Each structure stands twice: as structure tokens, then as C-alpha cells.
mmCIF file of C-alpha atoms in Angstrom:
data_model
loop_
_atom_site.group_PDB
_atom_site.id
_atom_site.type_symbol
_atom_site.label_atom_id
_atom_site.label_comp_id
_atom_site.label_asym_id
_atom_site.label_seq_id
_atom_site.Cartn_x
_atom_site.Cartn_y
_atom_site.Cartn_z
ATOM 1 C CA MET A 177 87.288 -27.681 246.260
ATOM 2 C CA ARG A 178 89.299 -29.359 249.009
ATOM 3 C CA ALA A 179 92.696 -28.310 250.336
ATOM 4 C CA LEU A 180 95.074 -29.806 252.892
ATOM 5 C CA VAL A 181 97.400 -27.370 254.678
ATOM 6 C CA ALA A 182 100.330 -28.694 256.737
ATOM 7 C CA ASP A 183 102.688 -26.364 258.621
ATOM 8 C CA ASP A 184 104.139 -26.483 262.137
ATOM 9 C CA ASP A 185 103.397 -22.769 262.629
ATOM 10 C CA PRO A 186 99.785 -22.446 263.898
ATOM 11 C CA ARG A 187 99.643 -18.789 262.841
ATOM 12 C CA MET A 188 100.650 -19.621 259.278
ATOM 13 C CA VAL A 189 98.106 -22.452 259.152
ATOM 14 C CA LYS A 190 95.387 -20.117 260.409
ATOM 15 C CA MET A 191 96.210 -17.419 257.835
ATOM 16 C CA ILE A 192 96.367 -19.826 254.877
ATOM 17 C CA ARG A 193 93.137 -21.462 255.982
ATOM 18 C CA LYS A 194 91.381 -18.086 256.190
ATOM 19 C CA VAL A 195 92.595 -17.061 252.723
ATOM 20 C CA LEU A 196 91.571 -20.355 251.098
ATOM 21 C CA GLU A 197 88.187 -20.465 252.792
ATOM 22 C CA ALA A 198 87.547 -16.981 251.384
ATOM 23 C CA GLU A 199 88.100 -18.626 247.983
ATOM 24 C CA ARG A 200 85.458 -21.242 248.871
ATOM 25 C CA PHE A 201 87.875 -24.066 249.638
ATOM 26 C CA SER A 202 87.035 -26.686 252.226
ATOM 27 C CA VAL A 203 90.262 -26.732 254.241
ATOM 28 C CA GLU A 204 91.747 -29.396 256.517
ATOM 29 C CA THR A 205 94.879 -28.615 258.506
ATOM 30 C CA THR A 206 97.584 -30.285 260.527
ATOM 31 C CA LEU A 207 100.778 -29.233 262.315
ATOM 32 C CA ASP A 208 102.886 -32.320 261.534
ATOM 33 C CA GLY A 209 104.037 -34.207 258.467
ATOM 34 C CA GLU A 210 102.922 -37.676 259.534
ATOM 35 C CA THR A 211 99.303 -36.608 259.886
ATOM 36 C CA ALA A 212 99.538 -34.753 256.571
ATOM 37 C CA PHE A 213 100.787 -37.921 254.876
ATOM 38 C CA ARG A 214 98.035 -40.045 256.423
ATOM 39 C CA LYS A 215 95.288 -37.595 255.493
ATOM 40 C CA ALA A 216 96.542 -37.336 251.907
ATOM 41 C CA LYS A 217 96.549 -41.143 251.603
ATOM 42 C CA GLU A 218 93.015 -41.501 252.898
ATOM 43 C CA LYS A 219 91.260 -38.576 251.202
ATOM 44 C CA LYS A 220 91.238 -36.875 247.826
ATOM 45 C CA TYR A 221 92.263 -33.205 247.835
ATOM 46 C CA ASP A 222 92.413 -30.696 245.001
ATOM 47 C CA VAL A 223 95.654 -29.218 246.361
ATOM 48 C CA ILE A 224 98.115 -29.806 249.212
ATOM 49 C CA VAL A 225 100.072 -26.930 250.793
ATOM 50 C CA LEU A 226 103.156 -28.187 252.662
ATOM 51 C CA ASP A 227 105.852 -26.718 254.853
ATOM 52 C CA ILE A 228 109.229 -28.489 254.763
ATOM 53 C CA MET A 229 110.364 -28.392 258.390
ATOM 54 C CA MET A 230 107.650 -30.234 260.321
ATOM 55 C CA PRO A 231 107.735 -32.722 263.203
ATOM 56 C CA GLU A 232 107.475 -36.488 262.644
ATOM 57 C CA ARG A 233 107.857 -36.262 258.857
ATOM 58 C CA SER A 234 109.317 -33.484 256.711
ATOM 59 C CA GLY A 235 107.567 -31.976 253.709
ATOM 60 C CA PHE A 236 110.219 -33.626 251.519
ATOM 61 C CA ASP A 237 109.282 -37.030 252.963
ATOM 62 C CA VAL A 238 105.567 -36.378 252.516
ATOM 63 C CA VAL A 239 106.064 -35.535 248.832
ATOM 64 C CA THR A 240 108.266 -38.597 248.309
ATOM 65 C CA GLY A 241 105.805 -40.928 250.016
ATOM 66 C CA LEU A 242 102.754 -39.660 248.145
ATOM 67 C CA ARG A 243 104.400 -39.710 244.727
ATOM 68 C CA SER A 244 105.742 -43.241 245.308
ATOM 69 C CA MET A 245 102.129 -44.342 245.872
ATOM 70 C CA GLY A 246 100.988 -42.767 242.627
ATOM 71 C CA ASN A 247 99.192 -39.871 244.340
ATOM 72 C CA ASP A 248 99.276 -37.013 241.803
ATOM 73 C CA THR A 249 97.489 -34.318 243.838
ATOM 74 C CA PRO A 250 99.028 -30.887 243.090
ATOM 75 C CA ILE A 251 101.490 -29.993 245.862
ATOM 76 C CA ILE A 252 102.862 -26.537 246.599
ATOM 77 C CA ILE A 253 105.691 -26.108 249.108
ATOM 78 C CA VAL A 254 105.662 -23.028 251.356
ATOM 79 C CA SER A 255 108.883 -22.741 253.337
ATOM 80 C CA ALA A 256 111.334 -20.385 254.976
ATOM 81 C CA LYS A 257 114.071 -22.443 253.312
ATOM 82 C CA GLY A 258 114.709 -20.356 250.225
ATOM 83 C CA ILE A 259 118.033 -21.642 248.984
ATOM 84 C CA VAL A 260 118.123 -22.947 245.442
ATOM 85 C CA LYS A 261 119.106 -26.529 246.313
ATOM 86 C CA ASP A 262 115.994 -26.925 248.495
ATOM 87 C CA ARG A 263 113.750 -25.671 245.704
ATOM 88 C CA ILE A 264 115.396 -28.022 243.218
ATOM 89 C CA ARG A 265 115.104 -30.950 245.627
ATOM 90 C CA ALA A 266 111.398 -30.316 246.211
ATOM 91 C CA ILE A 267 110.639 -30.123 242.485
ATOM 92 C CA ASN A 268 112.741 -33.214 241.727
ATOM 93 C CA LEU A 269 110.864 -35.176 244.402
ATOM 94 C CA GLY A 270 107.551 -34.308 242.781
ATOM 95 C CA ALA A 271 106.332 -30.994 244.228
ATOM 96 C CA ASP A 272 104.595 -28.832 241.637
ATOM 97 C CA ASP A 273 105.530 -25.390 242.974
ATOM 98 C CA TYR A 274 107.549 -23.679 245.718
ATOM 99 C CA LEU A 275 106.955 -20.391 247.556
ATOM 100 C CA VAL A 276 109.363 -18.824 250.034
ATOM 101 C CA LYS A 277 107.962 -17.221 253.189
ATOM 102 C CA ASN A 278 107.046 -14.309 253.516
ATOM 103 C CA PHE A 279 105.091 -14.680 250.317
ATOM 104 C CA SER A 280 101.992 -12.783 249.233
ATOM 105 C CA PHE A 281 98.812 -14.701 249.998
ATOM 106 C CA CYS A 282 97.372 -13.368 246.751
ATOM 107 C CA GLU A 283 100.266 -15.043 244.926
ATOM 108 C CA LEU A 284 99.672 -18.280 246.840
ATOM 109 C CA VAL A 285 96.022 -18.334 245.728
ATOM 110 C CA ALA A 286 96.995 -17.530 242.126
ATOM 111 C CA ARG A 287 99.547 -20.350 242.039
ATOM 112 C CA ILE A 288 97.124 -22.827 243.594
ATOM 113 C CA LYS A 289 94.485 -22.011 240.992
ATOM 114 C CA SER A 290 97.069 -22.368 238.225
ATOM 115 C CA LEU A 291 98.090 -25.815 239.526
ATOM 116 C CA MET A 292 94.464 -26.909 239.715
ATOM 117 C CA ARG A 293 93.788 -25.789 236.132
ATOM 118 C CA ARG A 294 96.774 -27.787 234.897
ATOM 119 C CA SER A 295 95.687 -30.800 236.929
ATOM 120 C CA ALA A 296 92.146 -30.613 235.531
ATOM 121 C CA GLN A 297 93.499 -30.466 231.980
ATOM 122 C CA LYS A 298 95.639 -33.564 232.569
ATOM 123 C CA GLY A 299 92.810 -35.537 234.123
ATOM 124 C CA SER A 300 93.439 -38.034 236.870
ATOM 125 C CA ASN A 301 94.844 -41.441 236.025
ATOM 126 C CA VAL A 302 95.322 -42.421 239.644
ATOM 127 C CA PHE A 303 92.652 -43.706 242.031
ATOM 128 C CA PHE A 304 93.326 -44.631 245.626
ATOM 129 C CA CYS A 305 91.669 -45.776 248.811
ATOM 130 C CA GLY A 306 93.938 -45.827 251.840
ATOM 131 C CA ASP A 307 97.012 -47.851 250.849
ATOM 132 C CA LEU A 308 95.318 -49.198 247.719
ATOM 133 C CA VAL A 309 96.402 -47.423 244.507
ATOM 134 C CA LEU A 310 95.226 -48.040 240.926
ATOM 135 C CA ASN A 311 97.213 -46.241 238.221
ATOM 136 C CA LEU A 312 95.703 -46.214 234.740
ATOM 137 C CA SER A 313 98.928 -44.906 233.193
ATOM 138 C CA ASP A 314 100.663 -48.259 233.626
ATOM 139 C CA MET A 315 97.552 -50.329 234.542
ATOM 140 C CA SER A 316 99.112 -51.182 237.894
ATOM 141 C CA ILE A 317 97.548 -51.881 241.268
ATOM 142 C CA ARG A 318 99.480 -51.554 244.510
ATOM 143 C CA ARG A 319 98.625 -52.099 248.146
ATOM 144 C CA HIS A 320 101.189 -51.316 250.841
ATOM 145 C CA GLN A 321 103.323 -50.415 247.783
ATOM 146 C CA LYS A 322 103.290 -54.060 246.596
ATOM 147 C CA ILE A 323 102.034 -54.998 243.132
ATOM 148 C CA ILE A 324 98.713 -56.873 242.958
ATOM 149 C CA ASN A 325 97.958 -58.835 239.792
ATOM 150 C CA LEU A 326 94.299 -58.924 238.779
ATOM 151 C CA ALA A 327 92.418 -60.472 235.883
ATOM 152 C CA LYS A 328 90.813 -58.005 233.441
ATOM 153 C CA LYS A 329 87.308 -58.244 234.897
ATOM 154 C CA GLU A 330 88.624 -57.956 238.468
ATOM 155 C CA PHE A 331 90.613 -54.874 237.454
ATOM 156 C CA ASN A 332 87.539 -53.241 235.914
ATOM 157 C CA ILE A 333 85.361 -54.065 238.913
ATOM 158 C CA LEU A 334 87.914 -52.447 241.209
ATOM 159 C CA LEU A 335 88.239 -49.398 238.944
ATOM 160 C CA THR A 336 84.458 -48.939 238.911
ATOM 161 C CA LEU A 337 84.287 -49.150 242.712
ATOM 162 C CA LEU A 338 87.232 -46.755 243.128
ATOM 163 C CA LYS A 339 85.588 -44.183 240.862
ATOM 164 C CA ARG A 340 82.549 -44.322 243.156
ATOM 165 C CA LYS A 341 84.497 -44.717 246.406
ATOM 166 C CA ASP A 342 82.337 -44.463 249.554
ATOM 167 C CA SER A 343 79.159 -44.744 247.450
ATOM 168 C CA VAL A 344 77.045 -47.828 246.761
ATOM 169 C CA VAL A 345 77.411 -49.262 243.243
ATOM 170 C CA THR A 346 74.428 -51.409 242.282
ATOM 171 C CA ARG A 347 74.807 -54.790 240.626
ATOM 172 C CA THR A 348 73.193 -53.380 237.486
ATOM 173 C CA GLU A 349 75.670 -50.481 237.359
ATOM 174 C CA LEU A 350 78.586 -52.836 237.946
ATOM 175 C CA THR A 351 77.596 -55.337 235.269
ATOM 176 C CA SER A 352 76.953 -52.542 232.773
ATOM 177 C CA ALA A 353 80.355 -50.906 233.472
ATOM 178 C CA VAL A 354 82.377 -54.142 233.438
ATOM 179 C CA TRP A 355 80.554 -56.433 230.973
ATOM 180 C CA GLY A 356 78.938 -53.823 228.726
ATOM 181 C CA LYS A 357 76.968 -55.360 225.866
ATOM 182 C CA ASP A 358 77.652 -58.846 227.249
ATOM 183 C CA GLU A 359 75.903 -58.133 230.571
ATOM 184 C CA THR A 360 72.828 -60.167 229.564
ATOM 185 C CA LYS A 361 74.985 -63.246 229.061
ATOM 186 C CA ILE A 362 76.410 -63.501 232.591
ATOM 187 C CA SER A 363 74.856 -65.707 235.262
ATOM 188 C CA SER A 364 73.369 -64.382 238.492
ATOM 189 C CA ASN A 365 76.378 -65.309 240.612
ATOM 190 C CA THR A 366 79.094 -64.110 238.187
ATOM 191 C CA ILE A 367 79.678 -60.865 240.079
ATOM 192 C CA ASP A 368 79.853 -62.688 243.413
ATOM 193 C CA VAL A 369 82.485 -65.101 242.081
ATOM 194 C CA HIS A 370 84.633 -62.272 240.703
ATOM 195 C CA MET A 371 84.155 -60.293 243.922
ATOM 196 C CA GLN A 372 85.328 -63.266 245.971
ATOM 197 C CA TYR A 373 88.555 -63.531 243.931
ATOM 198 C CA LEU A 374 89.071 -59.761 244.064
ATOM 199 C CA ARG A 375 88.701 -59.551 247.842
ATOM 200 C CA LYS A 376 91.136 -62.428 248.304
ATOM 201 C CA LYS A 377 93.771 -60.821 246.065
ATOM 202 C CA LEU A 378 93.435 -57.456 247.792
ATOM 203 C CA GLY A 379 94.191 -59.162 251.091
ATOM 204 C CA ASN A 380 91.407 -57.378 252.944
ATOM 205 C CA PRO A 381 87.952 -58.988 252.575
ATOM 206 C CA SER A 382 86.256 -56.131 254.457
ATOM 207 C CA LEU A 383 87.549 -53.430 252.084
ATOM 208 C CA ILE A 384 84.688 -54.103 249.656
ATOM 209 C CA LYS A 385 81.404 -54.501 251.496
ATOM 210 C CA THR A 386 78.235 -56.112 250.188
ATOM 211 C CA ILE A 387 75.154 -53.997 250.837
ATOM 212 C CA HIS A 388 72.390 -56.600 250.663
ATOM 213 C CA GLY A 389 69.616 -55.709 248.265
ATOM 214 C CA ARG A 390 71.582 -52.746 246.891
ATOM 215 C CA GLY A 391 75.081 -53.608 245.660
ATOM 216 C CA PHE A 392 78.673 -53.043 246.763
ATOM 217 C CA ILE A 393 80.709 -50.250 248.322
ATOM 218 C CA LEU A 394 84.454 -49.641 248.563
ATOM 219 C CA ARG A 395 84.932 -47.738 251.807
ATOM 220 C CA THR A 396 87.831 -45.509 252.803
ATOM 221 C CA PRO A 397 89.499 -47.202 255.822
ATOM 222 C CA GLU A 398 88.406 -45.528 259.040
ATOM 223 C CA ARG A 399 91.331 -44.151 260.980
ATOM 224 C CA GLU A 400 91.666 -41.549 263.638
ATOM 225 C CA THR A 401 92.065 -38.090 262.090
ATOM 226 C CA SER A 402 93.028 -34.776 263.596
ATOM 227 C CA SER A 403 93.242 -31.180 262.458
ATOM 228 C CA ALA A 404 94.691 -27.971 263.778
#
């Protein structure tokens, strides 16, 4: 289980991290909202714990940005701002829960586990890699929040690669997933032709790499990361 904790109070970050690690979470932390937003775009977490008042980008802005991209990771706000309008605003923007400091850490853990159970029951319809987002709910693909139109086979190739992000997908696995029972009917260069069109439409030829003799890999963009 992976958690992202973002709060400008180092002591609070340290305490939440300790509590979650005791629950066997792998925890990443940051003290500012911009880094939290970047991390959440680039990696998949099981839960995000956010303060509201943070430098560079507020918790409200982080929630808004992630939800606009189709990121449906469960988000719980932990804040000293306890007035009703702030709670309502957070929920309306897409946060899943809200705890007011000084809360019980036992309650925080219980709420996180509840959010994760609900998320698991829903199942994920959203796959992302950096600024690239594929949403199965409306069959849309966005990059830099702009719609990308793909043919059916291109869409299914991308979906297969996203499901196995950062892992090599062999040509055999790709043809089986995308062409199914018709895989024996396609020519040897069919995948390469579709891959060429897909890379061009995504606007970043290096996003999908060919691993010669093995297959293809969709890599998470490498950017500088930091943690508290």
C-alpha cells in the first residue's frame, strides 16, 4: 500500500508517516503543494493525505488539479481549518474525507482504510502516466489536459501499456490483448505501424520505448522528486 502525505508542518508529516508505516504503508512525504501535485501525477498511490494551507499550491488546488486530470485516488484532507464552508468546499472539489486537527491518529487510519475499501469496490477506471490520462468511464484520452483522438486499436494498445506501466509488454502479449482471436491474421509489422501512429498522436515519441527483442514499455516520465 502506498500513501502520499503533504503538510507544511514537518512534525505532523513525521507523525502521520510513523502511524501509516506501522500499518505497513510505503509513505512518501512533502512539505509543499506543488511537489504533492507533481508526485500524484507521476505515481499511483492508494491514498493521499493533504493539508490545505501549504506553500506554492494549496490543498484545494491540488485536489482540483488531480480531479480535472481524471485522477481518482482517495484523498483525505487534514487541516486546522475546521469551519463548515471549508469542509464543504473540499468535498465539492473532489476530496473524499476531511479531518480537523487535532484529530486522533487512530481515526485517521480508520478513515483511510474505509476510503481504500470503497475505492477497491469501485475499481479504477482511470489510468495515467505523467500528464497522460486514459479514462474508461468516458473512453477519453488527455495529455496536458487536451483531448487526444485515437483509433480503436491504438486506444487498446495504449490501455494495455498503461495497465503494465513501467514493465515490458511483449509483442505476443500485446497482439493477444488487442487483436484477440484475430492475432494470427495480422502481419509482422502491424504492431509497428499502429505504434508509429500512436506515438505521433501522443506527441511524445519517446514515451513508448521499443525494447528490441522483447517488446514495448510505457515509462513514467523521469522528473526530479523530493520528500520530507
